[in-house]
mmCIF file of C-alpha atoms in Angstrom:
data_model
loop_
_atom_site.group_PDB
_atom_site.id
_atom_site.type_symbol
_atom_site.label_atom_id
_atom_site.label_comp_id
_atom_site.label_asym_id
_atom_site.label_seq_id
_atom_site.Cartn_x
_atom_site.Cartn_y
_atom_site.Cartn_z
ATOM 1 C CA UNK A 9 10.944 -17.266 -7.821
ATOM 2 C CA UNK A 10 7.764 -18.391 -8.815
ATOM 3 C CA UNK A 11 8.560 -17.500 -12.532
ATOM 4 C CA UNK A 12 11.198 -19.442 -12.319
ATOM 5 C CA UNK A 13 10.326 -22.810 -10.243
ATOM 6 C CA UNK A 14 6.397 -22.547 -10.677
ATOM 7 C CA UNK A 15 5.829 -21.279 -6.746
ATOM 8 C CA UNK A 16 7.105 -19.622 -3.990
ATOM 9 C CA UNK A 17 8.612 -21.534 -1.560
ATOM 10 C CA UNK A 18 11.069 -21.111 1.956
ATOM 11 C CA UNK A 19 13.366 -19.568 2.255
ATOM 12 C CA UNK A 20 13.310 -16.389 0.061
ATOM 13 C CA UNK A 21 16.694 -14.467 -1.070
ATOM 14 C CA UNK A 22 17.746 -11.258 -1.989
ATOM 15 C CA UNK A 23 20.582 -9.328 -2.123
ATOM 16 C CA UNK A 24 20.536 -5.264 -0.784
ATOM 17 C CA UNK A 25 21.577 -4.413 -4.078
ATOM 18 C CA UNK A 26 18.729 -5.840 -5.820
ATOM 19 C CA UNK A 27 16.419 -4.311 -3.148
ATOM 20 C CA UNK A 28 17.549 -0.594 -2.848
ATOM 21 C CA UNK A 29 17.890 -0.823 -7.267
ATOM 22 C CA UNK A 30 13.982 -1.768 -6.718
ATOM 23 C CA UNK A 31 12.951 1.081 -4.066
ATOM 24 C CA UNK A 32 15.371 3.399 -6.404
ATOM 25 C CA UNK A 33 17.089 4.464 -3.159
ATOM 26 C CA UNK A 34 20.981 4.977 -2.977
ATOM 27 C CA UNK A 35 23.509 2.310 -2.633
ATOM 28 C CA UNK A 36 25.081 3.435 0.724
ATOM 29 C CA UNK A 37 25.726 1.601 4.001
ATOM 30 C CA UNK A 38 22.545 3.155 5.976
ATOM 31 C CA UNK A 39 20.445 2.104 3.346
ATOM 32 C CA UNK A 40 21.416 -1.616 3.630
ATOM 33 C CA UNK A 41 20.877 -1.323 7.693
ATOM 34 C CA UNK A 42 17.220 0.272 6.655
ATOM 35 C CA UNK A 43 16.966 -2.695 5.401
ATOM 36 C CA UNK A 44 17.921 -5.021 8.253
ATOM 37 C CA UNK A 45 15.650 -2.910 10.465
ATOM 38 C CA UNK A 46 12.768 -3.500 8.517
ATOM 39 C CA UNK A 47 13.652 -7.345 8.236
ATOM 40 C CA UNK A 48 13.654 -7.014 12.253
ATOM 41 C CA UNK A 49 10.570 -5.380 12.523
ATOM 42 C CA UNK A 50 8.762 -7.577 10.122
ATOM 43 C CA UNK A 51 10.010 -10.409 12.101
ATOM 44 C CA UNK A 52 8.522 -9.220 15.751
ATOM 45 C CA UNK A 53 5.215 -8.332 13.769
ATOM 46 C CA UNK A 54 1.876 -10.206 15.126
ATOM 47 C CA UNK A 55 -0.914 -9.762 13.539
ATOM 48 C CA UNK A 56 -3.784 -10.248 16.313
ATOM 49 C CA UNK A 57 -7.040 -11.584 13.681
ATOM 50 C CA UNK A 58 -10.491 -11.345 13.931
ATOM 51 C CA UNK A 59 -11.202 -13.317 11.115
ATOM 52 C CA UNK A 60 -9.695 -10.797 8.932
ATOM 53 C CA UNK A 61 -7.049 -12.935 7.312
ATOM 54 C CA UNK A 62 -7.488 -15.147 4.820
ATOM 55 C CA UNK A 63 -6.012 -18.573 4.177
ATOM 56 C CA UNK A 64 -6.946 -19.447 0.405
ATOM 57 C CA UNK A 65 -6.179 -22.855 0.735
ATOM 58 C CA UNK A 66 -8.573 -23.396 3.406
ATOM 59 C CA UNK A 67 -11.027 -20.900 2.463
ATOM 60 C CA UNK A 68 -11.484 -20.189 5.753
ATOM 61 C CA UNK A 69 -10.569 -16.924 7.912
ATOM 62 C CA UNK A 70 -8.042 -17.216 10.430
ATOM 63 C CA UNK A 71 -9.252 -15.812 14.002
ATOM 64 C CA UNK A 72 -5.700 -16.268 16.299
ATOM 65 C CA UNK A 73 -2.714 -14.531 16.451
ATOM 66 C CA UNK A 74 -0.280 -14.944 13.749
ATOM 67 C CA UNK A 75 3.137 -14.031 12.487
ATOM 68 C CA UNK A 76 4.660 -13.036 8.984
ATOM 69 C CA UNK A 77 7.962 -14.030 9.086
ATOM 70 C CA UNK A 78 8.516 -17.013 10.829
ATOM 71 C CA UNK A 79 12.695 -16.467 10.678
ATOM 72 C CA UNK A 80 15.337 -13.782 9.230
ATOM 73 C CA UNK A 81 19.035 -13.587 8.827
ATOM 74 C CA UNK A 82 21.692 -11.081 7.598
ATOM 75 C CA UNK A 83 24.580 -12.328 5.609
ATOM 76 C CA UNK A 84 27.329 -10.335 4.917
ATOM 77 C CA UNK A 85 30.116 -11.813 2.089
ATOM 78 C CA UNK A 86 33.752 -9.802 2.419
ATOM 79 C CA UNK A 87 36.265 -10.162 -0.105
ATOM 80 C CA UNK A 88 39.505 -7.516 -0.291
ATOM 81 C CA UNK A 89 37.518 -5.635 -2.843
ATOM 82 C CA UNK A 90 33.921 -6.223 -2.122
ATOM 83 C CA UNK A 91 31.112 -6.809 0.285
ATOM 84 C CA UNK A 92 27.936 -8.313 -0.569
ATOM 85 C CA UNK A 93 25.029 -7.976 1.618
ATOM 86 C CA UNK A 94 22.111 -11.108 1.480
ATOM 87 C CA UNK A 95 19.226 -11.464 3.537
ATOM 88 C CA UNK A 96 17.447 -14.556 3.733
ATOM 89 C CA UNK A 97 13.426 -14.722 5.222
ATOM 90 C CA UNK A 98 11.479 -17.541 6.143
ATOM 91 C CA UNK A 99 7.677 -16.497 5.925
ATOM 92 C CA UNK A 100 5.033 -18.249 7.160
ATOM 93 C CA UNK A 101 2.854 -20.912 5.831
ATOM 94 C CA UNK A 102 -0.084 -18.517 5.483
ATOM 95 C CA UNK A 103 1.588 -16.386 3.418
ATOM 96 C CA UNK A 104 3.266 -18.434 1.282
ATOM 97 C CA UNK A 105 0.006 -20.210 0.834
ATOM 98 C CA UNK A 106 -1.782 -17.123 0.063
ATOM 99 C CA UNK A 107 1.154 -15.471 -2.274
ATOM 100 C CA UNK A 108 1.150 -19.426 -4.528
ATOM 101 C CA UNK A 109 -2.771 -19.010 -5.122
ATOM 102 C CA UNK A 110 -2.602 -15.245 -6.491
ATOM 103 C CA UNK A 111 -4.673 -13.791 -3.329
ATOM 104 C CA UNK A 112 -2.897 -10.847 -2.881
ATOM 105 C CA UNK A 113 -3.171 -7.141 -3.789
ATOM 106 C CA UNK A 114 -1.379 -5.669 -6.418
ATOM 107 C CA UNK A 115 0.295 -2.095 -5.352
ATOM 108 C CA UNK A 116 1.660 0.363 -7.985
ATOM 109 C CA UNK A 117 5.527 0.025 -6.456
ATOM 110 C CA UNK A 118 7.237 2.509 -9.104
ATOM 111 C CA UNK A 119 4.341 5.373 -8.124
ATOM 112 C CA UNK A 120 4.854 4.950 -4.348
ATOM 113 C CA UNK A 121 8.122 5.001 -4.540
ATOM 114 C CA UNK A 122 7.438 8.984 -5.400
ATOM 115 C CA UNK A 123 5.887 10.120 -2.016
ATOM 116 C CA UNK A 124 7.742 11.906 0.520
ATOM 117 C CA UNK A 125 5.482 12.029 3.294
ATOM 118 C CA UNK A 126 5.101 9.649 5.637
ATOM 119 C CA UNK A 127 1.068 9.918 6.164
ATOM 120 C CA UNK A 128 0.858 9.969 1.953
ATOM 121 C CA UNK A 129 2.361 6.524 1.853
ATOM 122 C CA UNK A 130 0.043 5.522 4.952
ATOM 123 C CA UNK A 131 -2.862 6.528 2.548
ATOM 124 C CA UNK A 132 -1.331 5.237 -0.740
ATOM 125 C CA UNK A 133 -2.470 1.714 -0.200
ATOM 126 C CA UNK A 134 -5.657 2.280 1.070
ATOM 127 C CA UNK A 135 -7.189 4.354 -2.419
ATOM 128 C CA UNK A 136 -6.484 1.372 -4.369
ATOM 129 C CA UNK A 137 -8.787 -0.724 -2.037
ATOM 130 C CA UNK A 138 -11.126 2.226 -1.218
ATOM 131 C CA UNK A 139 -11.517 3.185 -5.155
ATOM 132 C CA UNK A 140 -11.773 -0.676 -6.297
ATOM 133 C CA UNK A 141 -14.517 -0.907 -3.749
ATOM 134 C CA UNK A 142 -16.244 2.050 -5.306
ATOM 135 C CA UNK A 143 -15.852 1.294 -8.751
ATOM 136 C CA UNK A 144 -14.005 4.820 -8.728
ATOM 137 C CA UNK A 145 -16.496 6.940 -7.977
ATOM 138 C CA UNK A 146 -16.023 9.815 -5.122
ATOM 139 C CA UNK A 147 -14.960 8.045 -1.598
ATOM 140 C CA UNK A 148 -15.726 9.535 1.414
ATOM 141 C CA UNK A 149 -13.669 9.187 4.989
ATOM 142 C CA UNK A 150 -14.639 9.637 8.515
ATOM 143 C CA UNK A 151 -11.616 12.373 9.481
ATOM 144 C CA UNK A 152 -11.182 10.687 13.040
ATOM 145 C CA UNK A 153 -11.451 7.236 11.877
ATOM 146 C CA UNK A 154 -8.963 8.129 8.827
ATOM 147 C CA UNK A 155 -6.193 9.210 11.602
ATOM 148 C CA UNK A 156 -6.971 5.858 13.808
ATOM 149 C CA UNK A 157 -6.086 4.154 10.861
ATOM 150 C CA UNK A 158 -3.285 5.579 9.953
ATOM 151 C CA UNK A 159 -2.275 5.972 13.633
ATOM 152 C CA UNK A 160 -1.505 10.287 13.622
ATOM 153 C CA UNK A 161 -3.046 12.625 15.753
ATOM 154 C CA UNK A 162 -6.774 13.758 14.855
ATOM 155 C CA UNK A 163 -7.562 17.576 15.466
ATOM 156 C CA UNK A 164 -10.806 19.492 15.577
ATOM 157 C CA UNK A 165 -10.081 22.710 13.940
ATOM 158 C CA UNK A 166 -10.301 22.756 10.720
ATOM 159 C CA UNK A 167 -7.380 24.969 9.977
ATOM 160 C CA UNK A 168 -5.417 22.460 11.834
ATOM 161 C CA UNK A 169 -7.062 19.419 9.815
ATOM 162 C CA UNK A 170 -5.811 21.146 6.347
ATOM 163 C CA UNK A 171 -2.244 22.127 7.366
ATOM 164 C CA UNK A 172 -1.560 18.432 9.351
ATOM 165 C CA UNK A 173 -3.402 16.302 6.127
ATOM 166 C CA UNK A 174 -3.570 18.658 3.314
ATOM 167 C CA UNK A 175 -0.090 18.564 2.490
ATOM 168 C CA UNK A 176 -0.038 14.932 2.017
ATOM 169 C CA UNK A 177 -3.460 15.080 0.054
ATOM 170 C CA UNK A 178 -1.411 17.369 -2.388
ATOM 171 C CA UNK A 179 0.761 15.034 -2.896
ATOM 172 C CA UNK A 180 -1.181 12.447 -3.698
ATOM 173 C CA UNK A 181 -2.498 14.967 -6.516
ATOM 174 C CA UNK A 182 1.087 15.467 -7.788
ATOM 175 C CA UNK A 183 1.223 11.622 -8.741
ATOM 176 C CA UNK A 184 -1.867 11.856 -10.223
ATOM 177 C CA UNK A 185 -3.567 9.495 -7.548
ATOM 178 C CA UNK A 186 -6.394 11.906 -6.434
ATOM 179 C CA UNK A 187 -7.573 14.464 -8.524
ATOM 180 C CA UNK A 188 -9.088 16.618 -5.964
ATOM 181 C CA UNK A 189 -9.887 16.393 -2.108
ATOM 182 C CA UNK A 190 -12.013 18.459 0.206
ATOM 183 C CA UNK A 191 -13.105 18.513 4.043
ATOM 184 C CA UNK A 192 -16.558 19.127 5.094
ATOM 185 C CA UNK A 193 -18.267 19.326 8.166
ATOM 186 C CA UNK A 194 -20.255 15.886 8.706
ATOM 187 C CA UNK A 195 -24.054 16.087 8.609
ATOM 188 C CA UNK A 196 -24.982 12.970 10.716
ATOM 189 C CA UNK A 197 -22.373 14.009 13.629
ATOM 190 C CA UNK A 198 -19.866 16.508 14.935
ATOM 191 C CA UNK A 199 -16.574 16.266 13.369
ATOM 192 C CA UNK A 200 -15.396 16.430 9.663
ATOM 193 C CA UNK A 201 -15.101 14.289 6.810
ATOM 194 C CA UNK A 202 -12.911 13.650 4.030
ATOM 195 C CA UNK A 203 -14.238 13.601 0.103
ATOM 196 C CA UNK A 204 -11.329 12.214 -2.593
ATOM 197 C CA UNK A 205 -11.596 11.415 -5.880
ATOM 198 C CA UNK A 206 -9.542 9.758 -8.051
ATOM 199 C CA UNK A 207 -7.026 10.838 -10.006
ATOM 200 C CA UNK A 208 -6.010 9.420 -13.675
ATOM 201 C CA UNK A 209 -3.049 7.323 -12.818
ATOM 202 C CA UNK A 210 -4.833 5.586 -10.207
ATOM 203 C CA UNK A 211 -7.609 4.730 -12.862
ATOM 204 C CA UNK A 212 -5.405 3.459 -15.195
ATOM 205 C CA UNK A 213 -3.653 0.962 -12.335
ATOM 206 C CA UNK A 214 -6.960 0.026 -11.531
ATOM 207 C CA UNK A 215 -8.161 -0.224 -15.252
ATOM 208 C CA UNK A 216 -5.312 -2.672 -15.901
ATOM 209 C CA UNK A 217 -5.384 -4.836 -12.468
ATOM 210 C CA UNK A 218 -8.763 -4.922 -11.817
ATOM 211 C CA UNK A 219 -11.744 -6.411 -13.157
ATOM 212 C CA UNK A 220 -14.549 -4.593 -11.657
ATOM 213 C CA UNK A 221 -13.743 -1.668 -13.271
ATOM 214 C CA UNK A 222 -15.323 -1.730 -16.606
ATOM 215 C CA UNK A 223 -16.728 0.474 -19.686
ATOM 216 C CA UNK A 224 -19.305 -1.669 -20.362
ATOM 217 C CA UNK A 225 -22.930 -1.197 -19.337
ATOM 218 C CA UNK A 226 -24.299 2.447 -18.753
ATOM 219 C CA UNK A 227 -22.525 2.800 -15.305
ATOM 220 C CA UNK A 228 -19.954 5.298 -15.640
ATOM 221 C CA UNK A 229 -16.458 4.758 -14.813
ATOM 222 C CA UNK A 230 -15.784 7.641 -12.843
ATOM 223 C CA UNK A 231 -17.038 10.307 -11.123
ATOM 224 C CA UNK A 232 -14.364 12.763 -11.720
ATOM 225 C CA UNK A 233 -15.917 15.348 -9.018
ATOM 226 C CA UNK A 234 -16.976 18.343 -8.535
ATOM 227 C CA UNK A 235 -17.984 19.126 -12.337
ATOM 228 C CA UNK A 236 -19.486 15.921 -13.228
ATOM 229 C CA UNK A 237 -17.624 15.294 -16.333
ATOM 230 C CA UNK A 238 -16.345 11.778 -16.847
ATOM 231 C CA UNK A 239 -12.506 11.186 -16.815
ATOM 232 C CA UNK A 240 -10.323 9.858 -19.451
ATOM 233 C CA UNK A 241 -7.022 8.057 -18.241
ATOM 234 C CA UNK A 242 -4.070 9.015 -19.351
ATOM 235 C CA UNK A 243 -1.228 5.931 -20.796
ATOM 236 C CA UNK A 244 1.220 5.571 -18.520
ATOM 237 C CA UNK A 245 4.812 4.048 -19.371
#
């Protein structure tokens, strides 16, 4: 839209075609009600701010309650050979204020579409803040603030830890988003910790999206782990 008329503006289209062809998911009835259930839920969402939400306009951080879609409908177009489903949203101000002056994160879409499991794609967005942040060196993760974040039960064997978060860790390896992951016992308090680093297709996103990370200067680009040898990313298509 903004390609098109130079911003983004109320209220924003799409058809449940175009949107399951996008999320590569099948073109079937319970898909398009996945849909509508989302819309729904997106619509009932408040975010409760502590100046943690920022209007760019303004420069200024919001500190109130606030919604992200302000309105949502479901339109459904019947003919004797076809059925079209639209859905029309009306965000907020905030957000459309935010999304017309670029502040936004950039997520790899066609790599998260990949994951299976549900606590993978709670952690999927996070690495591309956490490793931005650290200029992709190691990032470490306080295991019982990791699983209030991502809202899943925290455990305190270690056995336990591996089989509930390991699984999803692995996964994260298979699209080449870490490149290795451990959990250690914490040295400052009880409990555990968890140690990622990055794997070469999440450099690359970064590489190309961000400007922080950088080959110049004698910093090096990444920490690739355990053997201290610097990574080289891989070209992705």
């Amino acid at each position: 839209k903004r390609s098109r008329f130079g911003s983004v503006f109320n209220p924003i289209e799409f058809t449940g075609g175009r949107m399951l062809s996008e999320l590569k998911l099948a073109d079937s009835g319970p898909n398009y009600d996945a849909i509508d259930v989302w819309c729904q839920r997106m619509k009932s969402t408040t975010i409760r701010s502590e100046l943690a939400v920022y209007l760019s306009q303004s420069q200024k951080y919001a500190n109130r309650s606030i919604s992200v879609f302000r309105g949502y409908q479901r339109i459904v177009e019947k003919s004797r050979s076809s059925r079209t489903d639209k859905f029309e949203v009306i965000v907020e101000d905030w957000l459309i204020e935010n999304l017309n002056n670029n502040f936004s994160v950039i997520e790899d879409l066609s790599t998260y579409i990949l994951l299976a499991r549900p606590i993978a794609k709670g952690i999927f967005g996070h690495l591309l803040v956490w490793f931005r942040a650290s200029n992709g060196r190691k990032v470490e993760k306080d295991y019982s603030r990791l699983c209030t974040l991502l809202n899943i039960k925290a455990y305190s064997q270690l056995s336990r830890i591996k089989d509930n978060l390991g699984k999803s860790l692995d996964e994260l390896k298979e699209i080449k988003y870490l490149s290795h992951w451990e959990i250690t016992p914490m040295t400052s308090k009880d409990g555990y910790k968890v140690n990622m680093w990055p794997g070469d297709k999440l450099l690359y996103f970064l590489r190309n999206h961000s400007n922080r990370l950088t080959r110049s200067g004698s910093t090096p680009l990444l920490d690739s782990g355990r053997n201290g040898y610097l990574s080289t990313a891989a070209v992705f298509t």
